[in-house]
PDB file of C-alpha atoms (C1' of nucleotides) in Angstrom:
ATOM      1  CA  MET A   8     -62.140 128.030 222.808  1.00  0.00           C
ATOM      2  CA  ARG A   9     -65.787 127.824 221.837  1.00  0.00           C
ATOM      3  CA  LEU A  10     -66.970 125.213 219.320  1.00  0.00           C
ATOM      4  CA  ALA A  11     -70.501 124.749 217.980  1.00  0.00           C
ATOM      5  CA  THR A  12     -72.543 122.644 215.597  1.00  0.00           C
ATOM      6  CA  TRP A  13     -75.674 123.829 213.790  1.00  0.00           C
ATOM      7  CA  ASN A  14     -77.905 122.475 211.061  1.00  0.00           C
ATOM      8  CA  VAL A  15     -78.551 125.829 209.384  1.00  0.00           C
ATOM      9  CA  ASN A  16     -81.142 124.605 206.828  1.00  0.00           C
ATOM     10  CA  SER A  17     -79.813 126.667 203.894  1.00  0.00           C
ATOM     11  CA  ILE A  18     -76.811 128.958 204.320  1.00  0.00           C
ATOM     12  CA  ARG A  19     -77.985 131.276 201.545  1.00  0.00           C
ATOM     13  CA  ALA A  20     -81.272 131.901 203.335  1.00  0.00           C
ATOM     14  CA  ARG A  21     -79.563 132.927 206.591  1.00  0.00           C
ATOM     15  CA  SER A  22     -75.796 133.489 206.258  1.00  0.00           C
ATOM     16  CA  GLU A  23     -76.030 136.928 207.876  1.00  0.00           C
ATOM     17  CA  GLN A  24     -78.116 135.497 210.717  1.00  0.00           C
ATOM     18  CA  VAL A  25     -75.534 132.744 211.275  1.00  0.00           C
ATOM     19  CA  VAL A  26     -72.533 135.093 211.270  1.00  0.00           C
ATOM     20  CA  ALA A  27     -74.306 137.547 213.587  1.00  0.00           C
ATOM     21  CA  TRP A  28     -75.001 134.659 215.952  1.00  0.00           C
ATOM     22  CA  MET A  29     -71.328 133.603 215.847  1.00  0.00           C
ATOM     23  CA  ASN A  30     -70.221 137.135 216.685  1.00  0.00           C
ATOM     24  CA  ARG A  31     -72.784 137.501 219.463  1.00  0.00           C
ATOM     25  CA  HIS A  32     -71.715 134.259 221.121  1.00  0.00           C
ATOM     26  CA  ALA A  33     -67.981 134.523 220.383  1.00  0.00           C
ATOM     27  CA  ILE A  34     -67.952 131.246 218.467  1.00  0.00           C
ATOM     28  CA  ASP A  35     -64.469 130.213 217.344  1.00  0.00           C
ATOM     29  CA  VAL A  36     -65.424 127.198 215.232  1.00  0.00           C
ATOM     30  CA  LEU A  37     -68.829 126.331 213.754  1.00  0.00           C
ATOM     31  CA  ALA A  38     -69.700 123.070 212.002  1.00  0.00           C
ATOM     32  CA  MET A  39     -72.688 123.658 209.709  1.00  0.00           C
ATOM     33  CA  GLN A  40     -74.988 121.150 208.059  1.00  0.00           C
ATOM     34  CA  GLU A  41     -77.673 121.317 205.376  1.00  0.00           C
ATOM     35  CA  THR A  42     -76.140 124.331 203.692  1.00  0.00           C
ATOM     36  CA  LYS A  43     -78.186 123.409 200.581  1.00  0.00           C
ATOM     37  CA  CYS A  44     -75.686 125.270 198.460  1.00  0.00           C
ATOM     38  CA  PRO A  45     -73.333 124.324 195.624  1.00  0.00           C
ATOM     39  CA  ASP A  46     -69.713 125.407 196.152  1.00  0.00           C
ATOM     40  CA  ASP A  47     -69.850 128.085 193.439  1.00  0.00           C
ATOM     41  CA  ALA A  48     -72.717 129.824 195.251  1.00  0.00           C
ATOM     42  CA  PHE A  49     -71.496 129.582 198.868  1.00  0.00           C
ATOM     43  CA  PRO A  50     -71.680 132.997 200.610  1.00  0.00           C
ATOM     44  CA  ALA A  51     -68.060 132.868 201.782  1.00  0.00           C
ATOM     45  CA  MET A  52     -67.788 136.662 201.970  1.00  0.00           C
ATOM     46  CA  SER A  53     -70.313 136.769 204.799  1.00  0.00           C
ATOM     47  CA  PHE A  54     -67.815 134.812 206.901  1.00  0.00           C
ATOM     48  CA  LEU A  55     -64.572 136.319 205.603  1.00  0.00           C
ATOM     49  CA  ALA A  56     -65.861 139.838 206.267  1.00  0.00           C
ATOM     50  CA  HIS A  57     -66.129 138.997 209.966  1.00  0.00           C
ATOM     51  CA  GLY A  58     -62.759 137.302 210.296  1.00  0.00           C
ATOM     52  CA  TYR A  59     -63.834 133.704 209.776  1.00  0.00           C
ATOM     53  CA  ASP A  60     -62.194 131.326 207.345  1.00  0.00           C
ATOM     54  CA  VAL A  61     -64.627 128.830 205.899  1.00  0.00           C
ATOM     55  CA  ALA A  62     -64.352 125.439 204.194  1.00  0.00           C
ATOM     56  CA  PHE A  63     -67.432 124.110 202.436  1.00  0.00           C
ATOM     57  CA  HIS A  64     -68.666 121.215 200.354  1.00  0.00           C
ATOM     58  CA  GLY A  65     -71.927 121.304 198.459  1.00  0.00           C
ATOM     59  CA  THR A  66     -73.078 119.833 195.167  1.00  0.00           C
ATOM     60  CA  GLY A  67     -76.581 121.220 194.751  1.00  0.00           C
ATOM     61  CA  GLY A  68     -79.754 122.166 196.535  1.00  0.00           C
ATOM     62  CA  TYR A  69     -79.660 119.247 198.960  1.00  0.00           C
ATOM     63  CA  ASN A  70     -77.306 118.344 201.832  1.00  0.00           C
ATOM     64  CA  GLY A  71     -74.077 120.366 202.059  1.00  0.00           C
ATOM     65  CA  VAL A  72     -71.644 120.852 204.966  1.00  0.00           C
ATOM     66  CA  ALA A  73     -69.211 123.579 206.032  1.00  0.00           C
ATOM     67  CA  ILE A  74     -66.801 124.605 208.790  1.00  0.00           C
ATOM     68  CA  ALA A  75     -66.203 128.258 209.692  1.00  0.00           C
ATOM     69  CA  SER A  76     -63.344 129.151 212.017  1.00  0.00           C
ATOM     70  CA  ARG A  77     -61.451 132.172 213.308  1.00  0.00           C
ATOM     71  CA  VAL A  78     -58.662 129.952 214.669  1.00  0.00           C
ATOM     72  CA  GLY A  79     -57.688 128.427 211.330  1.00  0.00           C
ATOM     73  CA  VAL A  80     -59.080 125.797 208.951  1.00  0.00           C
ATOM     74  CA  HIS A  81     -56.321 123.441 207.856  1.00  0.00           C
ATOM     75  CA  ASP A  82     -56.015 120.062 206.139  1.00  0.00           C
ATOM     76  CA  VAL A  83     -59.582 120.163 204.816  1.00  0.00           C
ATOM     77  CA  HIS A  84     -60.875 116.769 203.771  1.00  0.00           C
ATOM     78  CA  ILE A  85     -64.097 116.090 201.851  1.00  0.00           C
ATOM     79  CA  GLY A  86     -66.056 112.948 202.701  1.00  0.00           C
ATOM     80  CA  PHE A  87     -64.343 109.908 204.219  1.00  0.00           C
ATOM     81  CA  ASP A  88     -62.724 106.658 203.104  1.00  0.00           C
ATOM     82  CA  GLY A  89     -65.412 104.078 202.464  1.00  0.00           C
ATOM     83  CA  GLN A  90     -68.251 106.618 202.347  1.00  0.00           C
ATOM     84  CA  PRO A  91     -71.235 104.902 200.685  1.00  0.00           C
ATOM     85  CA  SER A  92     -72.901 106.473 197.687  1.00  0.00           C
ATOM     86  CA  TYR A  93     -76.641 106.920 197.130  1.00  0.00           C
ATOM     87  CA  GLU A  94     -78.086 106.407 193.670  1.00  0.00           C
ATOM     88  CA  GLY A  95     -74.542 106.512 192.338  1.00  0.00           C
ATOM     89  CA  GLU A  96     -73.583 109.797 194.012  1.00  0.00           C
ATOM     90  CA  HIS A  97     -71.254 110.535 196.899  1.00  0.00           C
ATOM     91  CA  GLU A  98     -73.422 113.083 198.650  1.00  0.00           C
ATOM     92  CA  ALA A  99     -72.079 116.209 200.381  1.00  0.00           C
ATOM     93  CA  ARG A 100     -72.504 114.990 203.956  1.00  0.00           C
ATOM     94  CA  ALA A 101     -69.039 115.107 205.520  1.00  0.00           C
ATOM     95  CA  ILE A 102     -66.155 117.557 205.766  1.00  0.00           C
ATOM     96  CA  SER A 103     -63.319 117.718 208.263  1.00  0.00           C
ATOM     97  CA  ALA A 104     -60.607 120.219 209.095  1.00  0.00           C
ATOM     98  CA  THR A 105     -58.056 120.951 211.789  1.00  0.00           C
ATOM     99  CA  CYS A 106     -58.876 124.078 213.798  1.00  0.00           C
ATOM    100  CA  ALA A 107     -56.468 125.081 216.595  1.00  0.00           C
ATOM    101  CA  GLY A 108     -55.301 121.505 216.947  1.00  0.00           C
ATOM    102  CA  VAL A 109     -58.786 119.966 217.026  1.00  0.00           C
ATOM    103  CA  ARG A 110     -59.893 117.695 214.187  1.00  0.00           C
ATOM    104  CA  VAL A 111     -63.426 119.001 213.591  1.00  0.00           C
ATOM    105  CA  TRP A 112     -65.920 117.074 211.485  1.00  0.00           C
ATOM    106  CA  SER A 113     -69.190 118.466 210.179  1.00  0.00           C
ATOM    107  CA  LEU A 114     -71.550 115.563 209.510  1.00  0.00           C
ATOM    108  CA  TYR A 115     -74.997 115.427 207.993  1.00  0.00           C
ATOM    109  CA  VAL A 116     -76.154 111.844 208.515  1.00  0.00           C
ATOM    110  CA  PRO A 117     -78.716 110.600 205.952  1.00  0.00           C
ATOM    111  CA  ASN A 118     -82.315 110.911 207.100  1.00  0.00           C
ATOM    112  CA  GLY A 119     -83.482 107.420 206.192  1.00  0.00           C
ATOM    113  CA  ARG A 120     -86.950 108.607 205.157  1.00  0.00           C
ATOM    114  CA  GLU A 121     -88.909 105.443 206.009  1.00  0.00           C
ATOM    115  CA  PRO A 122     -87.752 102.160 207.561  1.00  0.00           C
ATOM    116  CA  ASP A 123     -88.591 100.262 204.355  1.00  0.00           C
ATOM    117  CA  HIS A 124     -87.026 102.871 202.057  1.00  0.00           C
ATOM    118  CA  PRO A 125     -83.604 102.301 200.404  1.00  0.00           C
ATOM    119  CA  HIS A 126     -82.464 105.505 202.102  1.00  0.00           C
ATOM    120  CA  TYR A 127     -82.769 103.746 205.471  1.00  0.00           C
ATOM    121  CA  GLY A 128     -80.260 101.031 204.543  1.00  0.00           C
ATOM    122  CA  TYR A 129     -78.022 103.732 203.113  1.00  0.00           C
ATOM    123  CA  LYS A 130     -78.206 105.569 206.452  1.00  0.00           C
ATOM    124  CA  LEU A 131     -77.121 102.465 208.382  1.00  0.00           C
ATOM    125  CA  ASP A 132     -74.323 101.723 205.907  1.00  0.00           C
ATOM    126  CA  TRP A 133     -73.173 105.328 206.037  1.00  0.00           C
ATOM    127  CA  LEU A 134     -72.992 105.322 209.841  1.00  0.00           C
ATOM    128  CA  SER A 135     -71.239 101.941 209.865  1.00  0.00           C
ATOM    129  CA  ALA A 136     -68.567 103.107 207.418  1.00  0.00           C
ATOM    130  CA  LEU A 137     -68.023 106.298 209.406  1.00  0.00           C
ATOM    131  CA  ALA A 138     -67.744 104.338 212.659  1.00  0.00           C
ATOM    132  CA  ASP A 139     -65.191 102.029 211.043  1.00  0.00           C
ATOM    133  CA  ILE A 140     -62.878 104.822 209.934  1.00  0.00           C
ATOM    134  CA  THR A 141     -63.203 107.086 212.989  1.00  0.00           C
ATOM    135  CA  SER A 142     -62.804 104.256 215.498  1.00  0.00           C
ATOM    136  CA  LEU A 143     -59.746 103.008 213.631  1.00  0.00           C
ATOM    137  CA  GLN A 144     -58.200 106.478 213.635  1.00  0.00           C
ATOM    138  CA  LEU A 145     -58.842 106.843 217.354  1.00  0.00           C
ATOM    139  CA  SER A 146     -57.311 103.445 218.104  1.00  0.00           C
ATOM    140  CA  HIS A 147     -54.176 104.494 216.222  1.00  0.00           C
ATOM    141  CA  ASP A 148     -53.967 107.814 218.091  1.00  0.00           C
ATOM    142  CA  PRO A 149     -55.803 107.627 221.448  1.00  0.00           C
ATOM    143  CA  ALA A 150     -54.629 111.149 222.360  1.00  0.00           C
ATOM    144  CA  ALA A 151     -56.208 112.721 219.257  1.00  0.00           C
ATOM    145  CA  GLN A 152     -58.569 115.644 219.781  1.00  0.00           C
ATOM    146  CA  VAL A 153     -61.527 114.865 217.525  1.00  0.00           C
ATOM    147  CA  ALA A 154     -65.088 116.230 217.402  1.00  0.00           C
ATOM    148  CA  LEU A 155     -67.643 114.337 215.318  1.00  0.00           C
ATOM    149  CA  ALA A 156     -70.108 117.221 215.188  1.00  0.00           C
ATOM    150  CA  GLY A 157     -73.342 117.342 213.293  1.00  0.00           C
ATOM    151  CA  ASP A 158     -76.902 116.363 212.651  1.00  0.00           C
ATOM    152  CA  TRP A 159     -76.928 112.648 213.401  1.00  0.00           C
ATOM    153  CA  ASN A 160     -80.587 112.088 212.560  1.00  0.00           C
ATOM    154  CA  VAL A 161     -80.798 109.562 215.400  1.00  0.00           C
ATOM    155  CA  ALA A 162     -82.549 109.998 218.747  1.00  0.00           C
ATOM    156  CA  PRO A 163     -80.388 107.709 220.903  1.00  0.00           C
ATOM    157  CA  THR A 164     -82.870 107.294 223.799  1.00  0.00           C
ATOM    158  CA  ASP A 165     -86.610 107.580 224.317  1.00  0.00           C
ATOM    159  CA  GLU A 166     -85.991 110.743 226.328  1.00  0.00           C
ATOM    160  CA  ASP A 167     -84.641 112.380 223.168  1.00  0.00           C
ATOM    161  CA  VAL A 168     -88.100 112.776 221.608  1.00  0.00           C
ATOM    162  CA  TRP A 169     -91.248 114.511 222.799  1.00  0.00           C
ATOM    163  CA  ASP A 170     -93.511 111.504 222.177  1.00  0.00           C
ATOM    164  CA  VAL A 171     -92.254 107.996 221.471  1.00  0.00           C
ATOM    165  CA  ASP A 172     -95.653 106.918 220.129  1.00  0.00           C
ATOM    166  CA  HIS A 173     -95.544 109.669 217.504  1.00  0.00           C
ATOM    167  CA  PHE A 174     -92.483 108.005 215.988  1.00  0.00           C
ATOM    168  CA  ASP A 175     -93.826 104.471 215.948  1.00  0.00           C
ATOM    169  CA  GLY A 176     -93.034 103.005 212.542  1.00  0.00           C
ATOM    170  CA  ARG A 177     -90.819 105.938 211.605  1.00  0.00           C
ATOM    171  CA  THR A 178     -87.074 106.482 211.437  1.00  0.00           C
ATOM    172  CA  HIS A 179     -84.665 108.003 213.993  1.00  0.00           C
ATOM    173  CA  LEU A 180     -85.671 105.771 216.934  1.00  0.00           C
ATOM    174  CA  THR A 181     -85.396 102.279 215.517  1.00  0.00           C
ATOM    175  CA  ALA A 182     -83.111  99.739 217.184  1.00  0.00           C
ATOM    176  CA  PRO A 183     -80.716  99.459 214.204  1.00  0.00           C
ATOM    177  CA  GLU A 184     -80.271 103.246 214.094  1.00  0.00           C
ATOM    178  CA  ARG A 185     -79.603 103.369 217.824  1.00  0.00           C
ATOM    179  CA  ALA A 186     -77.152 100.475 217.515  1.00  0.00           C
ATOM    180  CA  ALA A 187     -75.370 102.342 214.708  1.00  0.00           C
ATOM    181  CA  PHE A 188     -75.050 105.389 216.978  1.00  0.00           C
ATOM    182  CA  THR A 189     -73.888 103.300 219.953  1.00  0.00           C
ATOM    183  CA  ARG A 190     -71.017 101.934 217.863  1.00  0.00           C
ATOM    184  CA  PHE A 191     -69.351 105.355 218.074  1.00  0.00           C
ATOM    185  CA  LEU A 192     -69.615 105.321 221.868  1.00  0.00           C
ATOM    186  CA  ASP A 193     -68.208 101.783 221.925  1.00  0.00           C
ATOM    187  CA  GLY A 194     -65.357 103.079 219.767  1.00  0.00           C
ATOM    188  CA  GLY A 195     -64.430 105.568 222.503  1.00  0.00           C
ATOM    189  CA  PHE A 196     -66.328 108.706 221.498  1.00  0.00           C
ATOM    190  CA  ILE A 197     -68.331 110.618 224.110  1.00  0.00           C
ATOM    191  CA  ASP A 198     -71.567 112.617 223.899  1.00  0.00           C
ATOM    192  CA  SER A 199     -69.876 115.631 225.448  1.00  0.00           C
ATOM    193  CA  ALA A 200     -72.976 117.833 225.731  1.00  0.00           C
ATOM    194  CA  GLY A 201     -74.960 115.200 227.622  1.00  0.00           C
ATOM    195  CA  PRO A 202     -73.794 115.947 231.187  1.00  0.00           C
ATOM    196  CA  PHE A 203     -74.392 119.686 230.707  1.00  0.00           C
ATOM    197  CA  THR A 204     -77.815 119.426 229.037  1.00  0.00           C
ATOM    198  CA  PRO A 205     -79.816 116.902 231.061  1.00  0.00           C
ATOM    199  CA  GLY A 206     -83.336 115.978 229.984  1.00  0.00           C
ATOM    200  CA  PRO A 207     -86.175 115.367 229.891  1.00  0.00           C
ATOM    201  CA  ASP A 208     -87.698 117.769 227.386  1.00  0.00           C
ATOM    202  CA  VAL A 209     -84.319 118.964 226.080  1.00  0.00           C
ATOM    203  CA  TYR A 210     -84.113 118.998 222.284  1.00  0.00           C
ATOM    204  CA  THR A 211     -82.133 120.396 219.349  1.00  0.00           C
ATOM    205  CA  PHE A 212     -84.768 120.156 216.582  1.00  0.00           C
ATOM    206  CA  TRP A 213     -88.393 121.224 216.387  1.00  0.00           C
ATOM    207  CA  ASP A 214     -90.449 120.789 213.202  1.00  0.00           C
ATOM    208  CA  TYR A 215     -91.677 123.996 211.612  1.00  0.00           C
ATOM    209  CA  GLN A 216     -95.145 122.482 211.366  1.00  0.00           C
ATOM    210  CA  SER A 217     -97.912 122.188 213.903  1.00  0.00           C
ATOM    211  CA  GLY A 218     -96.422 124.656 216.383  1.00  0.00           C
ATOM    212  CA  ARG A 219     -93.891 122.117 217.570  1.00  0.00           C
ATOM    213  CA  PHE A 220     -91.422 124.674 218.936  1.00  0.00           C
ATOM    214  CA  ALA A 221     -94.040 126.658 220.870  1.00  0.00           C
ATOM    215  CA  ARG A 222     -95.139 123.402 222.502  1.00  0.00           C
ATOM    216  CA  ASN A 223     -91.554 122.151 222.953  1.00  0.00           C
ATOM    217  CA  GLU A 224     -92.319 119.051 220.933  1.00  0.00           C
ATOM    218  CA  GLY A 225     -88.855 118.302 219.590  1.00  0.00           C
ATOM    219  CA  MET A 226     -86.043 115.828 219.136  1.00  0.00           C
ATOM    220  CA  ARG A 227     -82.436 115.695 220.296  1.00  0.00           C
ATOM    221  CA  ILE A 228     -80.536 114.615 217.212  1.00  0.00           C
ATOM    222  CA  ASP A 229     -77.603 117.064 217.007  1.00  0.00           C
ATOM    223  CA  PHE A 230     -74.452 115.955 218.826  1.00  0.00           C
ATOM    224  CA  ALA A 231     -70.713 116.374 218.998  1.00  0.00           C
ATOM    225  CA  LEU A 232     -69.211 112.986 219.775  1.00  0.00           C
ATOM    226  CA  CYS A 233     -65.752 113.800 221.108  1.00  0.00           C
ATOM    227  CA  SER A 234     -62.601 111.791 221.622  1.00  0.00           C
ATOM    228  CA  PRO A 235     -61.581 111.352 225.298  1.00  0.00           C
ATOM    229  CA  ALA A 236     -58.721 113.863 225.005  1.00  0.00           C
ATOM    230  CA  LEU A 237     -61.085 116.524 223.684  1.00  0.00           C
ATOM    231  CA  ASP A 238     -63.883 115.647 226.090  1.00  0.00           C
ATOM    232  CA  ASP A 239     -61.443 116.227 228.961  1.00  0.00           C
ATOM    233  CA  ARG A 240     -61.196 119.883 227.881  1.00  0.00           C
ATOM    234  CA  ILE A 241     -64.955 120.530 227.715  1.00  0.00           C
ATOM    235  CA  HIS A 242     -66.185 122.308 230.825  1.00  0.00           C
ATOM    236  CA  ASP A 243     -69.591 123.510 229.617  1.00  0.00           C
ATOM    237  CA  ALA A 244     -72.143 123.048 226.851  1.00  0.00           C
ATOM    238  CA  PHE A 245     -75.573 124.433 226.018  1.00  0.00           C
ATOM    239  CA  ILE A 246     -78.306 124.324 223.400  1.00  0.00           C
ATOM    240  CA  ASP A 247     -79.219 127.820 222.218  1.00  0.00           C
ATOM    241  CA  ARG A 248     -83.009 127.710 222.051  1.00  0.00           C
ATOM    242  CA  ASP A 249     -83.099 131.482 221.468  1.00  0.00           C
ATOM    243  CA  ALA A 250     -81.532 130.923 218.038  1.00  0.00           C
ATOM    244  CA  ARG A 251     -84.381 128.548 217.158  1.00  0.00           C
ATOM    245  CA  ALA A 252     -86.941 131.091 218.406  1.00  0.00           C
ATOM    246  CA  ALA A 253     -85.658 133.916 216.182  1.00  0.00           C
ATOM    247  CA  ASP A 254     -87.561 135.140 213.131  1.00  0.00           C
ATOM    248  CA  GLY A 255     -86.511 133.218 210.044  1.00  0.00           C
ATOM    249  CA  ALA A 256     -84.632 130.631 212.103  1.00  0.00           C
ATOM    250  CA  SER A 257     -83.470 127.181 211.098  1.00  0.00           C
ATOM    251  CA  ASP A 258     -85.571 124.333 212.485  1.00  0.00           C
ATOM    252  CA  HIS A 259     -82.486 123.202 214.465  1.00  0.00           C
ATOM    253  CA  ALA A 260     -80.835 124.952 217.422  1.00  0.00           C
ATOM    254  CA  PRO A 261     -77.045 125.240 217.703  1.00  0.00           C
ATOM    255  CA  VAL A 262     -75.188 123.209 220.331  1.00  0.00           C
ATOM    256  CA  VAL A 263     -72.261 125.089 221.873  1.00  0.00           C
ATOM    257  CA  PHE A 264     -69.177 123.684 223.660  1.00  0.00           C
ATOM    258  CA  ASP A 265     -66.689 125.535 225.848  1.00  0.00           C
ATOM    259  CA  LEU A 266     -63.153 124.121 225.909  1.00  0.00           C
ATOM    260  CA  SER A 267     -60.283 125.005 228.210  1.00  0.00           C
TER     261      SER A 267
ATOM    262  C1'  DA B   3    -105.674 113.545 207.053  1.00  0.00           C
ATOM    263  C1'  DT B   4     -99.966 113.359 204.098  1.00  0.00           C
ATOM    264  C1'  DG B   5    -101.491 118.752 205.287  1.00  0.00           C
ATOM    265  C1'  DC B   6     -99.494 121.652 208.611  1.00  0.00           C
ATOM    266  C1'  DC B   7     -93.771 124.913 207.345  1.00  0.00           C
ATOM    267  C1'  DG B   8     -89.724 126.093 204.955  1.00  0.00           C
ATOM    268  C1'  DT B   9     -86.189 125.700 201.275  1.00  0.00           C
ATOM    269  C1'  DA B  10     -84.419 124.706 196.492  1.00  0.00           C
ATOM    270  C1'  DC B  11     -85.306 124.336 191.737  1.00  0.00           C
ATOM    271  C1'  DC B  12     -86.197 125.688 184.950  1.00  0.00           C
ATOM    272  C1'  DG B  13     -90.563 126.264 189.189  1.00  0.00           C
ATOM    273  C1'  DT B  14     -96.971 128.337 188.209  1.00  0.00           C
ATOM    274  C1'  DG B  15     -95.654 122.381 190.766  1.00  0.00           C
ATOM    275  C1'  DT B  16     -92.472 118.630 193.119  1.00  0.00           C
ATOM    276  C1'  DA B  17     -88.853 116.706 196.270  1.00  0.00           C
ATOM    277  C1'  DC B  18     -87.082 116.680 200.701  1.00  0.00           C
ATOM    278  C1'  DG B  19     -86.808 117.256 205.500  1.00  0.00           C
ATOM    279  C1'  DA B  20     -87.744 114.353 210.533  1.00  0.00           C
TER     280       DA B  20
END
DNA sequence: ATGCCGTACCGTGTACGA
């Protein structure tokens, strides 16, 4: 089975591009983030026409998550218990479903904006609440096959960014964000792509501006944190830079996982 | 320097992304 995660940066702008990519790479399950699309406008037909079922959750022009699968999408759940709200709203940042026995999450972690912005505290709270619930679930069922896939908006190590100095005073690299990410690893989840995509200079996001992609000035912020039972099945992973290089591409590249 | 690029939205500009 082949599982992937991709921040698509608007599904309406590139649904055909995404489905063509899934067909080309024989993707069975794709977790998508930043669909930027309310549910009543989601281009479900693009997926259904190619044999993919799709579950989606979007409330407007921001955020939005979805899971497309050709091996079933069952027990769809929106958000998670204890999910913090922002300015009174539960944002569309989490969806989960069971696909061929794997509990797949599509997660769009809040950006944080600036370290002194309320959004930053919201980001830390959001990650903490998610770590609480997912770690608890894993402790209750250590054999569970779970993939916490998505755009984590955290660069866990200095090697995960092109220039540490560039991010001085900004989000994504701060110690509290890294500690929030590490809590998932402490809870038993594993960065399953890591061993197959060694750095340095290996990224999943490149800003549209300033020719960042052409100069390979990027960040590694997209991950699937997998339970041990699922990690045991993963025998390969890669970041598809060609998808980022395409005309009209998202600013993120997909991360692909091959399971036995 | 707060723009550079790209997307959404009652939209001829602003918010957001990272």
